[in-house]
Coordinates of C-alpha atoms in Angstrom, one line a residue:
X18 CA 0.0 0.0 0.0
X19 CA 1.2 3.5 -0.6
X20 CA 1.6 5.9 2.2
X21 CA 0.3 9.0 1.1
X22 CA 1.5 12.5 2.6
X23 CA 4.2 11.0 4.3
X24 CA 6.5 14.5 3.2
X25 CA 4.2 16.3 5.3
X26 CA 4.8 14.3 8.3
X27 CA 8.1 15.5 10.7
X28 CA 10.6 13.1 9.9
X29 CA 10.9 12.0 12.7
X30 CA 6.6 10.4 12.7
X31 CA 7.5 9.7 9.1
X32 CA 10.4 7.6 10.4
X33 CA 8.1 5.9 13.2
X34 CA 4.9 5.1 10.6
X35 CA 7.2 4.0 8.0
X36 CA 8.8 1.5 10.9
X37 CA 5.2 0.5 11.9
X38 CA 3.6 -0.3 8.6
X39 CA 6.4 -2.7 8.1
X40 CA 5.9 -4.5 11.0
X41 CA 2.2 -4.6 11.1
X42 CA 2.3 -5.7 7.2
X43 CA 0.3 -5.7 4.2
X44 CA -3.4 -5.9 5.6
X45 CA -6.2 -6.4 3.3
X46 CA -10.0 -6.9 3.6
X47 CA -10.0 -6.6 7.6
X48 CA -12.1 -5.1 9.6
X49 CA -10.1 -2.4 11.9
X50 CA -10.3 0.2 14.4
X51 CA -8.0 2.8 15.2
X52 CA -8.5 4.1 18.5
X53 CA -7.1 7.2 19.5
X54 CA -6.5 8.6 15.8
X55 CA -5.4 11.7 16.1
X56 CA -5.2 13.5 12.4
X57 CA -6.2 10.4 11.0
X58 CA -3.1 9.0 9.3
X59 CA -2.9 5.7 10.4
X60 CA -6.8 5.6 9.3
X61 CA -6.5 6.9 5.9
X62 CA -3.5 4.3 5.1
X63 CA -5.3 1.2 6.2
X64 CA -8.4 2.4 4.7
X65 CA -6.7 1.8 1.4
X66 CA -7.7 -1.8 1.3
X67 CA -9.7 -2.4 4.2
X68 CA -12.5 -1.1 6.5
X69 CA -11.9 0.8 9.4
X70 CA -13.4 2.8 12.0
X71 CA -11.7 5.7 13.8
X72 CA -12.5 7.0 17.2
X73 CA -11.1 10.5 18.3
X74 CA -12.0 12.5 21.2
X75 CA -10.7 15.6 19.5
X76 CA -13.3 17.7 17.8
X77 CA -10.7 20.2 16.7
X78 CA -7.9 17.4 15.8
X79 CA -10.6 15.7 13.3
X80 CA -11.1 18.9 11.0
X81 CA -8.0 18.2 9.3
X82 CA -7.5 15.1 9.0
X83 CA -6.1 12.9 6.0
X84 CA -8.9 11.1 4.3
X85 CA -7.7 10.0 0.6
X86 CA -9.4 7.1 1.5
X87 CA -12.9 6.3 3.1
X88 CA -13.1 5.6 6.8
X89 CA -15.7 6.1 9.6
X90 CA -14.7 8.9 11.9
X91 CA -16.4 8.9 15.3
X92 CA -15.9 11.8 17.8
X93 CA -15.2 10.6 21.2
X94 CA -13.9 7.7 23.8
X95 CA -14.5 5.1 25.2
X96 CA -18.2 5.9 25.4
X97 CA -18.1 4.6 22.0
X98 CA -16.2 2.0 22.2
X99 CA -18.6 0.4 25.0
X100 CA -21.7 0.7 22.1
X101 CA -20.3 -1.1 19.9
X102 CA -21.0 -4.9 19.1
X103 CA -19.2 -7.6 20.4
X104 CA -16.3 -9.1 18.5
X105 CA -16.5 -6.7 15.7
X106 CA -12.9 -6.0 14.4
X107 CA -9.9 -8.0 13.6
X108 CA -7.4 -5.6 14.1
X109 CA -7.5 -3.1 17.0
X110 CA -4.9 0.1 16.5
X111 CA -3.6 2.1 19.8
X112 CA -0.7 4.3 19.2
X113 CA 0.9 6.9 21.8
X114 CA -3.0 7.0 23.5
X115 CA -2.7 5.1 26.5
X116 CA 0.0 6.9 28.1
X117 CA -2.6 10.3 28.1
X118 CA -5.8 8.1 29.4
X119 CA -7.1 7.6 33.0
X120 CA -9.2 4.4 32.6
X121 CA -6.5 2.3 30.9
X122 CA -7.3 -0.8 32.1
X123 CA -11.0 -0.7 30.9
X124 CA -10.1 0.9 27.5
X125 CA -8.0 -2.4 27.1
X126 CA -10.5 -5.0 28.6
X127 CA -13.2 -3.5 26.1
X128 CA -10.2 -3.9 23.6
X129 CA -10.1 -7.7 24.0
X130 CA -14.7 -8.3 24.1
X131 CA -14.3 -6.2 20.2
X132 CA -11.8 -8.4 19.1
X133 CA -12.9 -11.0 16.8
X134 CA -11.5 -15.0 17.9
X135 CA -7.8 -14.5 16.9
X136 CA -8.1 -11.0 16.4
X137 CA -4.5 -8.8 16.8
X138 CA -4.2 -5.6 19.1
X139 CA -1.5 -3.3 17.9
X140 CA -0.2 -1.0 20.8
X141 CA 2.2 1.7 20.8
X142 CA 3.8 2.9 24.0
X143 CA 6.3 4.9 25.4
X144 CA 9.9 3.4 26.8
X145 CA 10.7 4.9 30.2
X146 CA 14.4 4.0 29.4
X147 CA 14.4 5.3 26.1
X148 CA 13.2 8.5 27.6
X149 CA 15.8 8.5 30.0
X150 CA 18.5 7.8 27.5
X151 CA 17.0 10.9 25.1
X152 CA 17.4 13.0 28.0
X153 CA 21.0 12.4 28.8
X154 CA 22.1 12.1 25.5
X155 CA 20.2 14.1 22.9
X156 CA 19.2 16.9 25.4
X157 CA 21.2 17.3 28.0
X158 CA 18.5 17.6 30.4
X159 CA 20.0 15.7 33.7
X160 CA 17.2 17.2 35.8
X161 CA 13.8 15.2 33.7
X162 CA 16.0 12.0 33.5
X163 CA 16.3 12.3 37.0
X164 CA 12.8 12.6 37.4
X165 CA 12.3 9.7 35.1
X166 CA 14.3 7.5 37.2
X167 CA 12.6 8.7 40.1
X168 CA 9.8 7.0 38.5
X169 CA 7.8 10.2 37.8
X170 CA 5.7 11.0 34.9
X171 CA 7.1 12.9 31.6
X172 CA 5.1 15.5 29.9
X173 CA 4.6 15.7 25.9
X174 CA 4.1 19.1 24.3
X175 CA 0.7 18.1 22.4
X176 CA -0.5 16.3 24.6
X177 CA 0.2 17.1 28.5
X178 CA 1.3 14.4 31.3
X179 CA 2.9 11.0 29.7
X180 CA 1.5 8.3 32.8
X181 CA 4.6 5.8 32.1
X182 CA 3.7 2.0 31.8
X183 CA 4.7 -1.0 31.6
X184 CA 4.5 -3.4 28.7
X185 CA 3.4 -5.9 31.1
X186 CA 0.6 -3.9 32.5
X187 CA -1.5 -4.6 29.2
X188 CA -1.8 -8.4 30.2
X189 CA -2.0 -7.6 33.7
X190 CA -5.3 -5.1 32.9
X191 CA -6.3 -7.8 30.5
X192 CA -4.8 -11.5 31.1
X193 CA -6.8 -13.1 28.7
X194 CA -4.3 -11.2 25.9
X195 CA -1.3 -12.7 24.9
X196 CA 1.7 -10.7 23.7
X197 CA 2.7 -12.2 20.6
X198 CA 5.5 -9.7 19.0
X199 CA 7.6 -6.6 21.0
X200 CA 9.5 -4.4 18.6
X201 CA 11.5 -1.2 19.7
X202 CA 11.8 1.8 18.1
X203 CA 13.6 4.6 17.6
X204 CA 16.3 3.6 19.1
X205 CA 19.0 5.6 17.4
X206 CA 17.0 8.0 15.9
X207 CA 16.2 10.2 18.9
X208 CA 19.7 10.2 19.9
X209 CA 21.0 11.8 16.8
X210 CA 22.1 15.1 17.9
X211 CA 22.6 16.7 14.2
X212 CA 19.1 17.6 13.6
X213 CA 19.7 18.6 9.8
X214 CA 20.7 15.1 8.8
X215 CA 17.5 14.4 9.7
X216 CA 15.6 15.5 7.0
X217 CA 18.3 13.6 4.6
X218 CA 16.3 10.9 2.5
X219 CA 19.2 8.9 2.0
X220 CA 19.9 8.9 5.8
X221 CA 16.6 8.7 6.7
X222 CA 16.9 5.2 4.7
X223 CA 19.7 3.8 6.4
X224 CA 18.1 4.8 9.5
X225 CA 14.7 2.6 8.8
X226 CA 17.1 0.0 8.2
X227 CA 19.0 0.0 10.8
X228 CA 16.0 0.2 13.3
X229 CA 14.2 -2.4 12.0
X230 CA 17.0 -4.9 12.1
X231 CA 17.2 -3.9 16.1
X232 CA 13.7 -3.9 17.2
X233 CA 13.6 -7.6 17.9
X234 CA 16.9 -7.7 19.9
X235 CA 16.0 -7.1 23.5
X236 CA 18.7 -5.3 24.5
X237 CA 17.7 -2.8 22.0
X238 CA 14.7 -2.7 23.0
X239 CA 15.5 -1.8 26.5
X240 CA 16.8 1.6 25.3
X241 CA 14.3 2.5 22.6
X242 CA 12.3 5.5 22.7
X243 CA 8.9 3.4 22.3
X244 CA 7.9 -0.2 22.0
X245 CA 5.4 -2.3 20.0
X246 CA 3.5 -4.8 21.7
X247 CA 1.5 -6.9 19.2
X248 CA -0.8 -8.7 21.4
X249 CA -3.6 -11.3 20.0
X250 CA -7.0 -12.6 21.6

């Protein structure tokens, strides 16, 4: 599938859904919902060759979203989520949401009951560690990583407080899940200090490469600025 717009990404969310599409893979005729879907990106891709339903509790955020492609956009949370049928979807999309929600551990529960049998749960999160290691490195901010391994929360421009979890959490809010795949990523990228190379195609290239041959290598993964948890029902 082509991934339209990607130029008008920042490299550095071009360079995280570029890593992502190749690890979820070429998905056709599903049923999917993308919770949490910000200016619908990750919508309009998948909507390409499959159906999919996309819930976002920003009124403001969905004015401008990308929709080359048809897609159901729903305003709201999980209000939504809890009126919709039973085992509906096969694939379930949550990327950088949960960190920003308060009722994590029902969001994920209804997650699992709108899962079809077999049905996969794509989750993106953010790394504690790799936070920490972004801090020291890339910003020279010993005072946050500090905080961080203090265990305190981070914050994110956009989008306020980052409420650090786990990857272990997900099955202990839901045990009935079962993590199938853990990927890292960024894990060099956020430590590049040159900020001009970044918009380099080329580089940008070898990057992608780079990362993806990493994210399965736990120690990696330890020090990456987010993981993937594929998890499956």
């Amino acid at each position: 599938m082509a991934i339209h717009n990607i130029d008008k990404l920042q490299p550095w969310e071009a360079l995280l859904k570029k890593i992502v599409f190749t690890q979820l893979g070429n998905i056709r005729g599903k049923r999917i919902l993308d919770f949490g879907s910000g200016n619908g990106f990750t919508a309009n891709y998948f909507a390409q060759d499959n159906k999919v339903v996309a819930i976002e509790p920003s009124e403001e955020t969905v004015k401008d979203r990308y929709c080359d492609y048809e897609y159901q956009q729903i305003v709201g949370s999980i209000d939504i989520l809890k009126k919709l049928e039973n085992e509906t979807f096969d694939i379930i999309i949550c990327h950088n949401v949960l960190e920003y929600a308060d009722n994590r551990e029902e969001i994920v529960n209804e997650f699992y009951r709108l899962l079809k049998s077999e049905g996969m749960l794509s989750i993106i999160k953010h790394n504690r560690q790799g936070r920490v290691m972004q801090m020291v490195v890339l910003l020279n901010d010993f005072e946050k990583a500090h905080m961080l391994l203090d265990g305190k929360d981070g914050t994110a421009s956009n989008y306020g407080t980052i409420h650090y979890y786990n990857d272990s959490d997900l099955t202990d809010w839901c045990k009935k899940f079962k993590v199938c795949e853990t990927y890292g990523i960024r894990t060099f990228w956020d430590l590049q200090q040159n900020q001009d190379i970044h918009k380099d195609v080329e580089w940008q290239q070898k990057m992608i490469e780079v990362e993806l041959r990493v994210a399965q290598i736990k120690e990696f993964q330890d020090i990456a600025s987010f993981h993937h948890l594929i998890l499956k029902k």
